Structures are given as structure tokens and as C-alpha cells.
Coordinates of C-alpha atoms in Angstrom, one line a residue:
X1 CA 54.1 110.3 -37.5
X2 CA 56.2 112.4 -35.4
X3 CA 57.1 109.2 -33.0
X4 CA 59.3 107.7 -36.1
X5 CA 62.3 110.2 -35.5
X6 CA 62.1 109.5 -31.8
X7 CA 61.9 106.0 -32.1
X8 CA 65.0 106.0 -34.8
X9 CA 67.1 108.1 -32.3
X10 CA 66.3 105.8 -29.5
X11 CA 67.3 102.9 -31.8
X12 CA 70.4 104.7 -32.5
X13 CA 71.4 105.5 -29.0
X14 CA 70.7 101.9 -28.0
X15 CA 72.6 100.5 -30.8
X16 CA 75.7 103.1 -30.1
X17 CA 75.3 102.0 -26.4
X18 CA 75.7 98.3 -27.4
X19 CA 78.8 99.2 -29.7
X20 CA 80.3 101.1 -26.6
X21 CA 80.2 97.9 -24.5
X22 CA 83.4 96.0 -23.6
X23 CA 81.4 92.9 -23.4
X24 CA 79.8 93.3 -27.0
X25 CA 83.3 93.5 -28.5
X26 CA 84.2 90.4 -26.0
X27 CA 81.4 88.4 -27.9
X28 CA 82.0 90.1 -31.4
X29 CA 85.7 89.4 -31.6
X30 CA 85.2 85.8 -30.2
X31 CA 82.6 85.3 -33.1
X32 CA 85.0 86.4 -35.8
X33 CA 87.8 83.8 -34.4
X34 CA 85.2 81.2 -35.0
X35 CA 84.5 82.1 -38.3
X36 CA 88.4 82.2 -38.9
X37 CA 88.5 78.8 -37.6
X38 CA 86.2 77.3 -40.2
X39 CA 88.7 78.6 -43.1
X40 CA 91.9 76.9 -44.4
X41 CA 94.1 79.8 -43.3
X42 CA 97.8 79.7 -44.1
X43 CA 100.2 81.2 -41.7
X44 CA 104.1 81.6 -41.8
X45 CA 105.8 78.8 -39.9
X46 CA 108.0 79.7 -36.8
X47 CA 110.5 78.5 -34.2
X48 CA 109.6 75.0 -32.8
X49 CA 106.5 75.0 -34.6
X50 CA 106.3 71.0 -34.3
X51 CA 105.3 71.8 -30.9
X52 CA 101.8 72.4 -32.2
X53 CA 101.5 69.0 -33.6
X54 CA 101.2 67.3 -30.0
X55 CA 97.9 68.6 -30.0
X56 CA 96.9 66.5 -33.1
X57 CA 98.6 63.4 -31.5
X58 CA 96.6 64.2 -28.3
X59 CA 93.3 64.6 -30.1
X60 CA 93.7 61.3 -31.9
X61 CA 94.4 59.4 -28.8
X62 CA 91.4 61.0 -27.3
X63 CA 89.2 60.1 -30.4
X64 CA 90.6 56.4 -29.7
X65 CA 89.2 56.4 -26.3
X66 CA 92.5 57.2 -24.5
X67 CA 92.4 59.3 -21.5
X68 CA 95.2 62.0 -20.8
X69 CA 97.5 61.2 -17.9
X70 CA 95.7 57.6 -17.7
X71 CA 96.3 55.9 -21.1
X72 CA 99.0 58.4 -22.3
X73 CA 101.7 60.6 -20.3
X74 CA 101.8 64.4 -20.9
X75 CA 103.9 67.3 -20.2
X76 CA 101.1 69.4 -19.0
X77 CA 97.5 69.3 -18.1
X78 CA 94.9 67.6 -20.2
X79 CA 92.4 70.8 -20.3
X80 CA 94.1 72.1 -23.6
X81 CA 93.9 68.7 -25.4
X82 CA 90.4 68.0 -24.9
X83 CA 89.3 71.5 -26.0
X84 CA 91.5 71.0 -29.1
X85 CA 89.9 67.6 -29.8
X86 CA 86.6 68.9 -29.6
X87 CA 87.6 72.1 -31.5
X88 CA 89.1 70.1 -34.6
X89 CA 85.7 67.9 -34.7
X90 CA 84.1 71.3 -35.0
X91 CA 86.4 72.9 -37.5
X92 CA 88.0 70.3 -39.3
X93 CA 90.1 72.5 -41.9
X94 CA 91.2 74.9 -38.6
X95 CA 94.7 76.2 -39.0
X96 CA 96.7 73.7 -36.3
X97 CA 98.6 76.5 -34.4
X98 CA 95.7 79.0 -34.1
X99 CA 93.1 76.2 -32.8
X100 CA 95.7 75.4 -30.1
X101 CA 96.3 78.9 -29.3
X102 CA 92.6 79.9 -29.1
X103 CA 91.5 76.8 -27.3
X104 CA 92.1 78.7 -24.2
X105 CA 89.8 81.4 -24.9
X106 CA 86.8 78.7 -24.5
X107 CA 87.5 79.0 -21.0
X108 CA 89.0 82.6 -20.7
X109 CA 86.4 84.6 -22.7
X110 CA 83.6 83.5 -20.3
X111 CA 85.5 84.3 -17.3
X112 CA 86.7 87.7 -18.4
X113 CA 83.2 88.5 -19.5
X114 CA 82.4 88.1 -15.8
X115 CA 84.9 90.7 -15.1
X116 CA 84.2 93.3 -17.6
X117 CA 80.4 92.9 -17.2
X118 CA 81.0 93.9 -13.4
X119 CA 83.4 96.6 -14.2
X120 CA 81.9 98.4 -17.2
X121 CA 79.2 99.9 -15.4
X122 CA 81.5 101.4 -13.0
X123 CA 84.4 102.4 -15.4
X124 CA 83.9 101.6 -19.1
X125 CA 87.4 102.8 -20.2
X126 CA 89.1 100.6 -17.5
X127 CA 87.2 97.8 -18.7
X128 CA 88.4 98.4 -22.3
X129 CA 92.0 98.8 -21.1
X130 CA 91.5 95.2 -19.7
X131 CA 89.8 93.8 -22.7
X132 CA 92.3 95.0 -25.6
X133 CA 95.6 93.3 -24.1
X134 CA 93.7 90.4 -23.3
X135 CA 92.8 89.7 -26.9
X136 CA 96.0 90.9 -28.4
X137 CA 98.0 88.4 -26.1
X138 CA 95.1 85.8 -26.2
X139 CA 94.8 85.6 -30.2
X140 CA 98.7 86.0 -30.8
X141 CA 100.7 82.7 -31.0
X142 CA 103.8 84.8 -30.4
X143 CA 106.1 85.0 -27.5
X144 CA 108.0 88.0 -26.2
X145 CA 111.2 86.5 -26.7
X146 CA 112.5 86.5 -30.1
X147 CA 113.8 82.6 -31.4
X148 CA 114.5 83.8 -35.2
X149 CA 115.0 86.8 -37.3
X150 CA 112.4 86.0 -39.6
X151 CA 108.8 86.8 -39.2
X152 CA 106.8 83.6 -38.1
X153 CA 104.3 82.4 -35.7
X154 CA 105.7 80.5 -32.5
X155 CA 105.0 76.8 -31.9
X156 CA 106.9 76.8 -28.9
X157 CA 105.1 77.9 -25.6
X158 CA 101.4 77.3 -26.4
X159 CA 100.9 75.8 -22.9
X160 CA 102.9 78.9 -21.4
X161 CA 100.9 81.6 -23.3
X162 CA 97.6 79.8 -22.3
X163 CA 98.8 79.8 -18.4
X164 CA 99.7 83.5 -18.5
X165 CA 96.4 84.4 -20.2
X166 CA 94.5 82.8 -17.3
X167 CA 96.7 84.6 -14.7
X168 CA 95.7 87.6 -16.4
X169 CA 92.1 87.0 -16.1
X170 CA 92.5 85.6 -12.6
X171 CA 94.4 89.1 -11.7
X172 CA 91.8 91.2 -13.4
X173 CA 89.1 89.5 -11.4
X174 CA 91.1 89.7 -8.0
X175 CA 91.6 93.5 -8.8
X176 CA 88.1 94.6 -10.1
X177 CA 85.4 91.8 -8.9
X178 CA 83.9 92.9 -5.4
X179 CA 84.4 90.2 -2.6
X180 CA 81.4 88.0 -2.6
X181 CA 80.2 84.6 -4.2
X182 CA 80.5 85.7 -7.7
X183 CA 84.3 86.3 -6.9
X184 CA 84.7 83.0 -5.0
X185 CA 82.8 81.2 -8.2
X186 CA 85.3 83.2 -10.4
X187 CA 88.3 82.3 -8.7
X188 CA 87.4 78.7 -8.4
X189 CA 87.0 78.1 -12.0
X190 CA 90.0 80.2 -13.0
X191 CA 92.3 78.1 -10.5
X192 CA 90.4 75.0 -11.9
X193 CA 91.3 75.9 -15.5
X194 CA 94.9 76.7 -14.3
X195 CA 95.3 73.6 -12.8
X196 CA 94.1 71.5 -15.5
X197 CA 96.5 73.6 -18.2
X198 CA 99.9 73.7 -16.2
X199 CA 100.5 73.1 -12.7
X200 CA 103.1 76.0 -12.3
X201 CA 100.4 78.4 -13.3
X202 CA 98.0 77.2 -10.9
X203 CA 100.8 77.2 -7.8
X204 CA 101.4 81.1 -9.1
X205 CA 97.8 81.6 -8.9
X206 CA 97.7 80.7 -5.4
X207 CA 100.2 82.8 -4.5
X208 CA 98.3 85.6 -6.0
X209 CA 95.0 84.3 -4.1
X210 CA 96.7 84.3 -0.9
X211 CA 98.1 88.0 -1.5
X212 CA 94.5 88.8 -2.1
X213 CA 93.2 87.0 1.1
X214 CA 95.6 88.9 3.0
X215 CA 94.9 92.1 1.3
X216 CA 91.4 91.7 2.2
X217 CA 90.0 91.4 -1.6
X218 CA 88.6 88.0 -0.9
X219 CA 87.4 86.9 2.4
X220 CA 88.4 83.6 3.9
X221 CA 84.8 82.4 3.9
X222 CA 84.7 82.9 0.0
X223 CA 88.2 81.4 -0.3
X224 CA 86.7 78.3 1.7
X225 CA 83.7 78.4 -1.0
X226 CA 85.9 78.5 -3.8
X227 CA 88.1 75.7 -2.5
X228 CA 84.8 73.5 -1.9
X229 CA 83.7 74.1 -5.5
X230 CA 87.1 73.6 -7.3
X231 CA 87.7 70.2 -5.1
X232 CA 83.9 69.1 -6.1
X233 CA 85.0 69.6 -9.7
X234 CA 88.2 67.6 -9.6
X235 CA 86.4 64.9 -7.8
X236 CA 83.8 64.8 -10.6
X237 CA 86.7 64.7 -13.3
X238 CA 88.2 61.7 -11.2
X239 CA 85.7 59.7 -12.0
X240 CA 87.0 59.6 -15.5
X241 CA 89.2 56.8 -15.0
X242 CA 91.2 58.5 -12.2
X243 CA 92.3 61.1 -14.7
X244 CA 93.2 63.6 -11.6
X245 CA 95.3 60.9 -9.9
X246 CA 96.8 60.2 -13.0
X247 CA 97.8 63.9 -13.9
X248 CA 99.3 64.2 -10.4
X249 CA 101.3 61.1 -10.9
X250 CA 102.7 62.7 -14.3
X251 CA 103.5 65.9 -12.4
X252 CA 105.5 63.9 -9.9
X253 CA 107.4 62.1 -12.8
X254 CA 108.1 65.3 -14.3
X255 CA 109.4 66.9 -11.1
X256 CA 111.7 64.0 -10.5
X257 CA 113.1 64.3 -14.0
X258 CA 113.7 68.2 -13.9
X259 CA 115.5 68.6 -10.5
X260 CA 118.3 70.6 -11.8
X261 CA 119.9 73.5 -9.7
X262 CA 117.4 76.2 -8.9
X263 CA 119.8 79.2 -8.8
X264 CA 120.8 78.8 -12.6
X265 CA 117.2 78.7 -13.7
X266 CA 116.4 82.0 -11.6
X267 CA 119.6 83.6 -13.0
X268 CA 118.5 82.6 -16.6
X269 CA 115.0 83.8 -16.0
X270 CA 116.1 87.3 -14.6
X271 CA 118.7 87.7 -17.5
X272 CA 116.0 87.2 -20.0
X273 CA 113.4 89.4 -18.6
X274 CA 115.9 91.8 -17.1
X275 CA 114.2 94.7 -18.9
X276 CA 110.8 94.1 -17.2
X277 CA 112.2 93.1 -14.0
X278 CA 114.3 96.3 -13.7
X279 CA 111.7 98.3 -14.7
X280 CA 109.1 96.8 -12.4
X281 CA 111.6 97.0 -9.4
X282 CA 112.1 100.9 -9.9
X283 CA 108.4 101.1 -10.0
X284 CA 108.2 99.3 -6.6
X285 CA 110.7 101.6 -5.3
X286 CA 108.7 104.8 -6.7
X287 CA 105.5 103.4 -5.1
X288 CA 107.1 102.9 -1.7
X289 CA 108.2 106.6 -2.0
X290 CA 104.6 107.5 -2.9
X291 CA 103.0 105.6 -0.2
X292 CA 105.3 106.9 2.6
X293 CA 105.3 110.7 1.3
X294 CA 101.5 110.3 1.1
X295 CA 100.8 108.5 4.2
X296 CA 98.7 105.4 3.2
X297 CA 98.5 104.0 6.8
X298 CA 94.9 103.2 6.8
X299 CA 95.4 100.8 3.9
X300 CA 95.9 97.3 4.6
X301 CA 99.8 96.3 4.3
X302 CA 99.0 93.6 1.7
X303 CA 96.9 95.9 -0.3
X304 CA 99.2 98.5 -0.9
X305 CA 100.3 99.4 -4.3
X306 CA 104.3 98.3 -4.0
X307 CA 103.2 95.2 -2.3
X308 CA 101.4 94.0 -5.1
X309 CA 103.7 94.9 -7.9
X310 CA 106.2 92.7 -5.5
X311 CA 103.9 89.8 -5.5
X312 CA 103.1 89.9 -9.2
X313 CA 107.0 90.3 -9.9
X314 CA 107.8 87.5 -7.7
X315 CA 105.2 85.3 -9.4
X316 CA 106.5 86.0 -12.8
X317 CA 110.0 85.2 -12.1
X318 CA 108.9 82.0 -10.3
X319 CA 106.8 81.3 -13.4
X320 CA 109.7 81.7 -15.9
X321 CA 112.3 79.4 -14.0
X322 CA 109.8 76.9 -15.3
X323 CA 108.8 78.0 -18.8
X324 CA 110.7 78.4 -22.1
X325 CA 108.6 80.7 -24.4
X326 CA 105.7 82.7 -23.3
X327 CA 104.3 86.1 -22.8
X328 CA 105.5 86.6 -19.4
X329 CA 104.5 89.1 -16.9
X330 CA 101.5 90.3 -18.7
X331 CA 99.6 89.8 -15.7
X332 CA 101.1 93.0 -14.5
X333 CA 98.7 94.9 -16.5
X334 CA 95.6 94.3 -14.2
X335 CA 97.7 95.4 -11.1
X336 CA 98.9 98.6 -12.9
X337 CA 95.3 99.5 -14.0
X338 CA 94.2 99.1 -10.2
X339 CA 97.2 101.4 -9.1
X340 CA 96.4 103.7 -11.8
X341 CA 93.1 104.3 -10.3
X342 CA 94.7 105.2 -7.0
X343 CA 97.3 107.6 -8.2
X344 CA 95.3 109.4 -10.8
X345 CA 93.8 111.3 -7.8
X346 CA 97.1 112.3 -6.4
X347 CA 99.2 115.4 -7.5
X348 CA 100.7 115.7 -10.9
X349 CA 104.0 114.3 -10.1
X350 CA 102.9 111.0 -8.4
X351 CA 101.0 109.9 -11.6
X352 CA 103.6 111.1 -14.0
X353 CA 106.3 109.1 -12.3
X354 CA 103.8 106.2 -12.0
X355 CA 102.8 106.4 -15.6
X356 CA 106.3 106.5 -17.0
X357 CA 107.5 103.5 -15.0
X358 CA 104.3 101.5 -15.7
X359 CA 104.8 102.1 -19.3
X360 CA 108.3 100.6 -19.1
X361 CA 106.8 97.5 -17.5
X362 CA 103.9 96.6 -20.0
X363 CA 104.4 98.5 -23.1
X364 CA 107.4 96.6 -24.4
X365 CA 105.5 93.4 -23.8
X366 CA 102.6 94.6 -25.7
X367 CA 104.2 96.0 -28.5
X368 CA 106.8 93.0 -28.9
X369 CA 103.7 90.5 -29.3
X370 CA 101.8 92.8 -31.4
X371 CA 104.4 93.9 -33.8
X372 CA 105.7 90.3 -34.5
X373 CA 102.2 89.2 -34.9
X374 CA 101.5 91.9 -37.3
X375 CA 104.7 91.6 -39.1
X376 CA 104.1 87.8 -39.7
X377 CA 100.4 88.6 -41.0
X378 CA 101.8 91.5 -43.4
X379 CA 104.4 89.2 -44.7
X380 CA 102.6 86.1 -45.2
X381 CA 101.2 86.8 -48.8
X382 CA 104.8 86.8 -50.2
X383 CA 105.3 83.5 -48.7
X384 CA 105.1 80.2 -50.4
X385 CA 103.5 76.6 -49.3
X386 CA 104.5 73.5 -48.9
X387 CA 104.1 71.1 -51.9
X388 CA 102.4 68.4 -49.9
X389 CA 99.2 66.3 -50.0
X390 CA 99.2 64.0 -47.2
X391 CA 99.4 66.5 -44.2
X392 CA 95.8 67.7 -43.9
X393 CA 95.7 70.9 -41.5
X394 CA 99.3 70.6 -40.9
X395 CA 100.1 71.7 -44.4
X396 CA 98.6 75.2 -43.7
X397 CA 102.0 76.8 -43.3
X398 CA 104.3 78.9 -45.3
X399 CA 107.8 80.3 -45.7
X400 CA 110.0 82.4 -47.4
X401 CA 110.8 81.4 -51.1
X402 CA 114.5 81.3 -50.6
X403 CA 114.0 78.9 -47.4
X404 CA 111.6 76.9 -49.5
X405 CA 114.5 76.2 -51.9
X406 CA 116.8 75.0 -49.4
X407 CA 114.1 72.8 -48.0
X408 CA 113.8 71.1 -51.2
X409 CA 117.3 70.1 -51.0
X410 CA 117.8 68.9 -47.4
X411 CA 116.6 65.4 -47.9
X412 CA 119.3 64.6 -50.3
X413 CA 121.6 66.4 -48.3
X414 CA 120.9 64.8 -44.8
X415 CA 120.8 61.3 -46.5
X416 CA 124.4 61.8 -48.3
X417 CA 125.9 63.1 -45.2
X418 CA 124.0 60.9 -42.5
X419 CA 127.4 59.6 -41.1
X420 CA 128.5 63.3 -40.2
X421 CA 125.3 63.9 -38.5
X422 CA 125.2 60.9 -36.6
X423 CA 128.9 61.5 -35.3
X424 CA 127.5 64.7 -34.0
X425 CA 124.9 63.2 -32.5
X426 CA 126.9 60.4 -30.7
X427 CA 128.8 63.4 -29.0
X428 CA 125.6 64.9 -27.7
X429 CA 125.5 67.8 -30.5
X430 CA 122.8 68.9 -32.7
X431 CA 123.4 69.6 -36.6
X432 CA 123.1 73.2 -35.6
X433 CA 123.0 75.3 -32.4
X434 CA 119.4 76.0 -32.6
X435 CA 118.1 73.5 -35.3
X436 CA 114.4 73.4 -34.0
X437 CA 114.0 77.0 -34.4
X438 CA 115.0 77.0 -37.7
X439 CA 112.6 77.5 -40.1
X440 CA 114.1 75.3 -42.6
X441 CA 114.1 72.4 -40.3
X442 CA 110.5 72.9 -39.4
X443 CA 109.5 72.9 -43.3
X444 CA 111.5 70.0 -44.0
X445 CA 110.2 67.8 -41.1
X446 CA 106.8 68.3 -42.5
X447 CA 108.0 67.5 -46.0
X448 CA 109.8 64.4 -44.8
X449 CA 106.5 63.4 -43.2
X450 CA 104.3 63.7 -46.3
X451 CA 106.8 61.7 -48.2
X452 CA 107.0 58.8 -45.6
X453 CA 103.2 58.6 -45.7
X454 CA 103.1 58.2 -49.5
X455 CA 105.8 55.7 -49.3
X456 CA 104.3 53.8 -46.3
X457 CA 100.8 53.6 -48.2
X458 CA 102.8 52.1 -51.1
X459 CA 104.4 49.5 -49.0
X460 CA 101.3 48.5 -47.5
X461 CA 99.5 48.2 -50.7
X462 CA 102.3 46.2 -52.4
X463 CA 102.5 43.8 -49.4
X464 CA 98.7 43.5 -48.9
X465 CA 99.0 44.7 -45.2
X466 CA 97.2 47.4 -43.0
X467 CA 99.1 48.4 -39.9
X468 CA 96.4 49.0 -37.2
X469 CA 98.7 50.9 -35.0
X470 CA 101.5 53.3 -35.3
X471 CA 104.3 55.1 -33.2
X472 CA 107.0 57.3 -34.3
X473 CA 110.4 57.7 -32.7
X474 CA 110.4 61.4 -32.6
X475 CA 109.6 64.3 -30.3
X476 CA 106.0 64.9 -31.9
X477 CA 104.2 61.8 -33.5
X478 CA 101.1 63.2 -35.8
X479 CA 101.3 60.4 -38.0
X480 CA 98.4 58.2 -36.4
X481 CA 96.1 61.3 -36.8
X482 CA 97.4 61.8 -40.4
X483 CA 96.7 58.1 -41.1
X484 CA 93.9 57.5 -38.9
X485 CA 95.4 54.6 -37.1
X486 CA 95.7 53.7 -33.2
X487 CA 98.3 55.5 -31.4
X488 CA 100.6 53.5 -29.0
X489 CA 99.2 53.7 -25.5
X490 CA 100.9 54.6 -22.3
X491 CA 103.8 56.5 -23.9
X492 CA 104.8 60.1 -23.4
X493 CA 103.7 62.5 -26.0
X494 CA 105.9 65.2 -26.6
X495 CA 109.0 62.9 -25.9
X496 CA 111.8 65.0 -24.8
X497 CA 114.7 62.5 -23.4
X498 CA 116.1 65.3 -21.3
X499 CA 112.7 66.4 -19.7
X500 CA 109.8 64.3 -20.1
X501 CA 110.5 60.8 -20.6
X502 CA 109.5 58.5 -17.5
X503 CA 111.3 55.5 -16.4
X504 CA 110.2 52.6 -18.8
X505 CA 107.8 50.1 -17.2
X506 CA 106.6 46.7 -18.1
X507 CA 103.2 48.3 -19.3
X508 CA 105.3 50.7 -21.6
X509 CA 107.4 47.8 -23.1
X510 CA 104.3 45.5 -23.8
X511 CA 102.4 48.5 -25.5
X512 CA 105.4 49.1 -27.8
X513 CA 106.1 45.5 -28.5
X514 CA 102.6 45.2 -29.6
X515 CA 102.5 48.1 -32.1
X516 CA 102.4 47.0 -35.5
X517 CA 104.5 49.6 -37.1
X518 CA 107.4 51.8 -35.5
X519 CA 108.4 54.8 -37.7
X520 CA 112.3 55.6 -37.1
X521 CA 113.4 58.9 -38.6
X522 CA 117.2 59.6 -39.7
X523 CA 117.1 63.1 -41.3
X524 CA 119.2 64.7 -39.7
X525 CA 120.5 62.3 -36.9
X526 CA 120.1 64.1 -33.5
X527 CA 121.0 63.1 -30.0
X528 CA 117.7 63.0 -29.1
X529 CA 116.5 60.4 -31.8
X530 CA 119.5 58.3 -30.5
X531 CA 118.1 58.7 -27.3
X532 CA 114.8 57.6 -28.0
X533 CA 115.9 54.6 -30.0
X534 CA 118.0 53.3 -26.8
X535 CA 115.2 54.2 -24.4
X536 CA 112.7 51.9 -26.5
X537 CA 115.5 49.5 -27.8
X538 CA 114.3 46.7 -25.5
X539 CA 110.5 46.1 -26.7
X540 CA 111.4 46.9 -30.3
X541 CA 113.9 43.6 -30.6
X542 CA 113.2 41.4 -33.3
X543 CA 111.4 43.7 -35.5
X544 CA 111.8 43.4 -39.2
X545 CA 113.4 46.6 -40.6
X546 CA 112.1 48.0 -43.7
X547 CA 113.7 51.2 -45.4
X548 CA 110.9 53.2 -46.9
X549 CA 112.9 55.9 -48.1
X550 CA 116.5 57.1 -47.4
X551 CA 115.0 59.4 -44.2
X552 CA 112.8 56.8 -42.7
X553 CA 112.6 53.1 -41.7
X554 CA 109.7 51.0 -40.7
X555 CA 110.1 48.6 -37.7
X556 CA 107.5 45.9 -38.4
X557 CA 106.0 43.9 -35.5
X558 CA 107.0 40.0 -36.3
X559 CA 103.9 38.3 -37.7
X560 CA 102.7 41.3 -39.7
X561 CA 104.0 40.3 -43.1
X562 CA 102.4 37.5 -44.9
X563 CA 104.3 34.1 -44.7
X564 CA 105.9 33.3 -48.1
X565 CA 105.0 29.8 -49.5
X566 CA 107.3 26.9 -49.3

């Protein structure tokens, strides 16, 4: 009888110990996210939201047996597309942007778990200090930069956010995992994930890895072991229809298509992120002063605090020259936590200077993402949903009522003034300076797609036909997924005439020519849409043009329509 209180106390102590574990919270929050993916959540639409529809396009292609970088061209690595496709099968009502954003957690959470499980017994507070930013940045489909004044979740930058989160995980491991086989396997899997997500992240991760080798945080032997593991994994993936060879070929084409001057890109990156770069620069100088004043000569040069800040700062700037829309420089966080462990043992003056400057580096990034995400979530109940019936998961977005009023007027407006917008497009100008960032355009595009699907189904029924394959002459093309048709193989998804379109080949021409129906949007006319029509003009010659509605044409392959008698 007397043992019951003792057992109860022990159970309570054990439960309290589990609840105080960072790994427990890593698992618990991940479980909550899985539950949320089962619900038809509606979120406020944001700038360039249509970037998220690329994932539906890729998923439909994967389900039809197409292999990324082999059977269709991609702007980034295949990992995110595969995880999204698998996730969409598991969670058929998942909110699309959230599923795309959270797909990286499939690899990031286990890797972060390795770091936290090793670190927590030594320093639980430090482990929580790594965990909180990991989830705030990983869960929020929000960029640090602001593209629109109204609250909303950012479609642009999904790949970049996934990439910087993996770099955050990599830097956490390099800072806090001891040198050994565990670190080697961790680095191999993280670098492999970076390679299969976006090549620029892999290159910057390589820079961090070289710095860690020179700093003595990982031995050459373990670097070789990590490289062997990664190469073996890539060789295994190559067996999937030469996917890795195709990926490298796509990278080569993208590099060739984006060979603009490097200096303007550096200046742009620095100007956009000037506050963080200046704060980190001042912190670098302060750490040099601390090192000199306190004589840290016993430490390896490359493991000194100012060197690590310089390496991460350089990596961040290099990364941002190639990206638009991200949670840039978040991988400063693990480095600053490592340095904090050093300076807190020094006198008050040193750690106060460091704490103040470190806060200037990372707190604005953290608060920008967290506050924008909370603002969008809080305002969401006052927003209205699109009146659509044919969009599946894509209808799970909302906007301000006043914007919706405008959206409902735009189809008639664009159709009535089509010549005006076409005149602008022919001069390389957009209908507005930031059209793709505007919430009304993003909502109108969805409304327009909903309407063209209804009109296409009606046309097919009236003419006794069923188009087996579909393609859309636009940046993003989720219509084959929405209609469950075969997507045109061998073409570029995320078709940006300025950045991603490869030279057209005979195989691409034959594939486009064999497509049953090609949809051509008009509302509004843009220079990018005109460029896509010109790019695919040759294989689309001789098609029957059907005007489905004022904003959409259907280009039918010869022989699709039944021949009229007599």
C-alpha cells in the first residue's frame, strides 16, 4: 500500500522527464503536422502562390510513370517532388502549399533528431534553442522578404526554404555532433538531401563541410566515409532510368540559361539582406577583438569564432545570389549558439557585446517569419474562399473580401481590354509591375482554371471526345492533375522563358505534337505567355483552335474531332 505514492511519483517524474526532452517535442510536433495534413485546411493566398501548383504537376507526372529529369525537366532536384507525390497519396485532402513546405521535414526531422538526441543529455537548453527555430522556419511557408502588404502565405521560394532548412540541420550537426561515424553518416545523408533538393544548397553545404574539415570538427577519414555513402546512394538512384545523369544535365542547361553578370547579383543580394550582413560583419569584427584580447592561440585558426561567422556569411551571400524568396541566413543560428558556449565563460563585457550583436543577426529573421505567419493565421477567419468546384485541393485558399470582389470582375475586364494587355506584352511589359505577387491575380488564375475545366468538360461531352493528354502554355500546369489526364512528357515544368526553358529538341517537338489538347490562356496577356507560344509554335502548327471561353483557347491535335459525314 505504501508503494503506490512512490510508484506514482516515479511515473510522474518519468513523464516529466519525457516532456522535457527536445526529442519528445520533435516527435510530438511532427505528429501534430501529420494530423493537420489530414484536414482540408484553408489558408490565405500569398505572393506567387502558383509556384506551389508545380508540385501537383510533378506528382501527376510521377504517378503516370514519368521520372524527374529524365521524362520531364525540372528547375531543381527531384526529392521534393517525390515526397510531395507520396504525401498527396497519403493525405489526399492536404493543403497543397503546406504539404509542399512540410515535405522536407520527412528528411529534416530524423536528421535533426540525431543532433538533438546527442546534444540533449549534455545541454538540454541548447538543444531546445536549436529545436524552436527549426520548427518555426520549417513549418512556416513564409519568406523573410515581403512581396505584398496584405497577410498571406508565400508560394514563391519553396525550394529555397527547404534548402536553407537542410543547411540549418547540417550546420547544427557540424557544430554539436562529435567527430565520428555518426557524424559521417549524418553529413552523407544531409548532403545527399541537399544535392537532391537544390544544387546551390549542396555547393554551400560543401563550403561548410570544408570549413569543418579545416577546423578539425570532422576528420578526413570521416569525410571520405561520408562521400562514399553519398556516392553509393547516388549510384543506386542512377539505376532509376539514369535519373542522376538527367539531373546533372538539367543543371548544366539551367546554368547555361542563367549566365548573367555575377556582380549585379551579388550587389542585389547584399542590398536586400543588408541589415543581416552588416550585423554579422560587425559581429565578425567584435569576435576578432575578443579573440585577440583573450589570446585564443591554442585554437585552430579555422575553428575560431570569427572564421565561422565569415564562412557562414559568405555561404549565405553566395546562396542568395542564386535565389529569390527564402529564409536566408537562418543557418547562422547554430554557429552563434556554438560561439555562445565559448563567450559565456568569459567576462561580462565580452558576452554582452556578443549577445547584442548576435541578436541583431538572427532575431529579425526569426520575428519576420514568425510574425508574418501568425498575422496570416490570425486574419484567416475574416477571409473568403473562392467559389470553385473543380480545383480539388487547390481551392483551399482564401483572400480579403474586397480582393474577391475585384477577382470576380477581372475575367470580363481582361477579355474586354485584351488588345491593351497584348500591346504591353509585345513590348515586354507586364499588366502591372508585380503582377504575380498580387493576390487578385493569384485568385483570378484559380477562378479562370475552374471555369476552363467546366468548359472543357462541356465541350468534350458535346463532341463525344475525351482528351487523353493535356498541356497548358503557362508557367504552371496543374490541369492534367485536376482532370486526371496524361501530362506531356519531356517538357519543362515551371516554364519561365527567362530562366528555365531549354533549347527545343526534336523529342520535345514530337511529344508536344502528340498531345491531344493544348490549353492557351489569354487573361491577361503577358510577355511570358507570348514567349511560350512562340517557343512551342512549330510543333503546334495545324491544330484546330477552339475558343472555350473569352480567356482560354483549346488547340486540338488533328484527327481528334470525329469526321462529319458527307
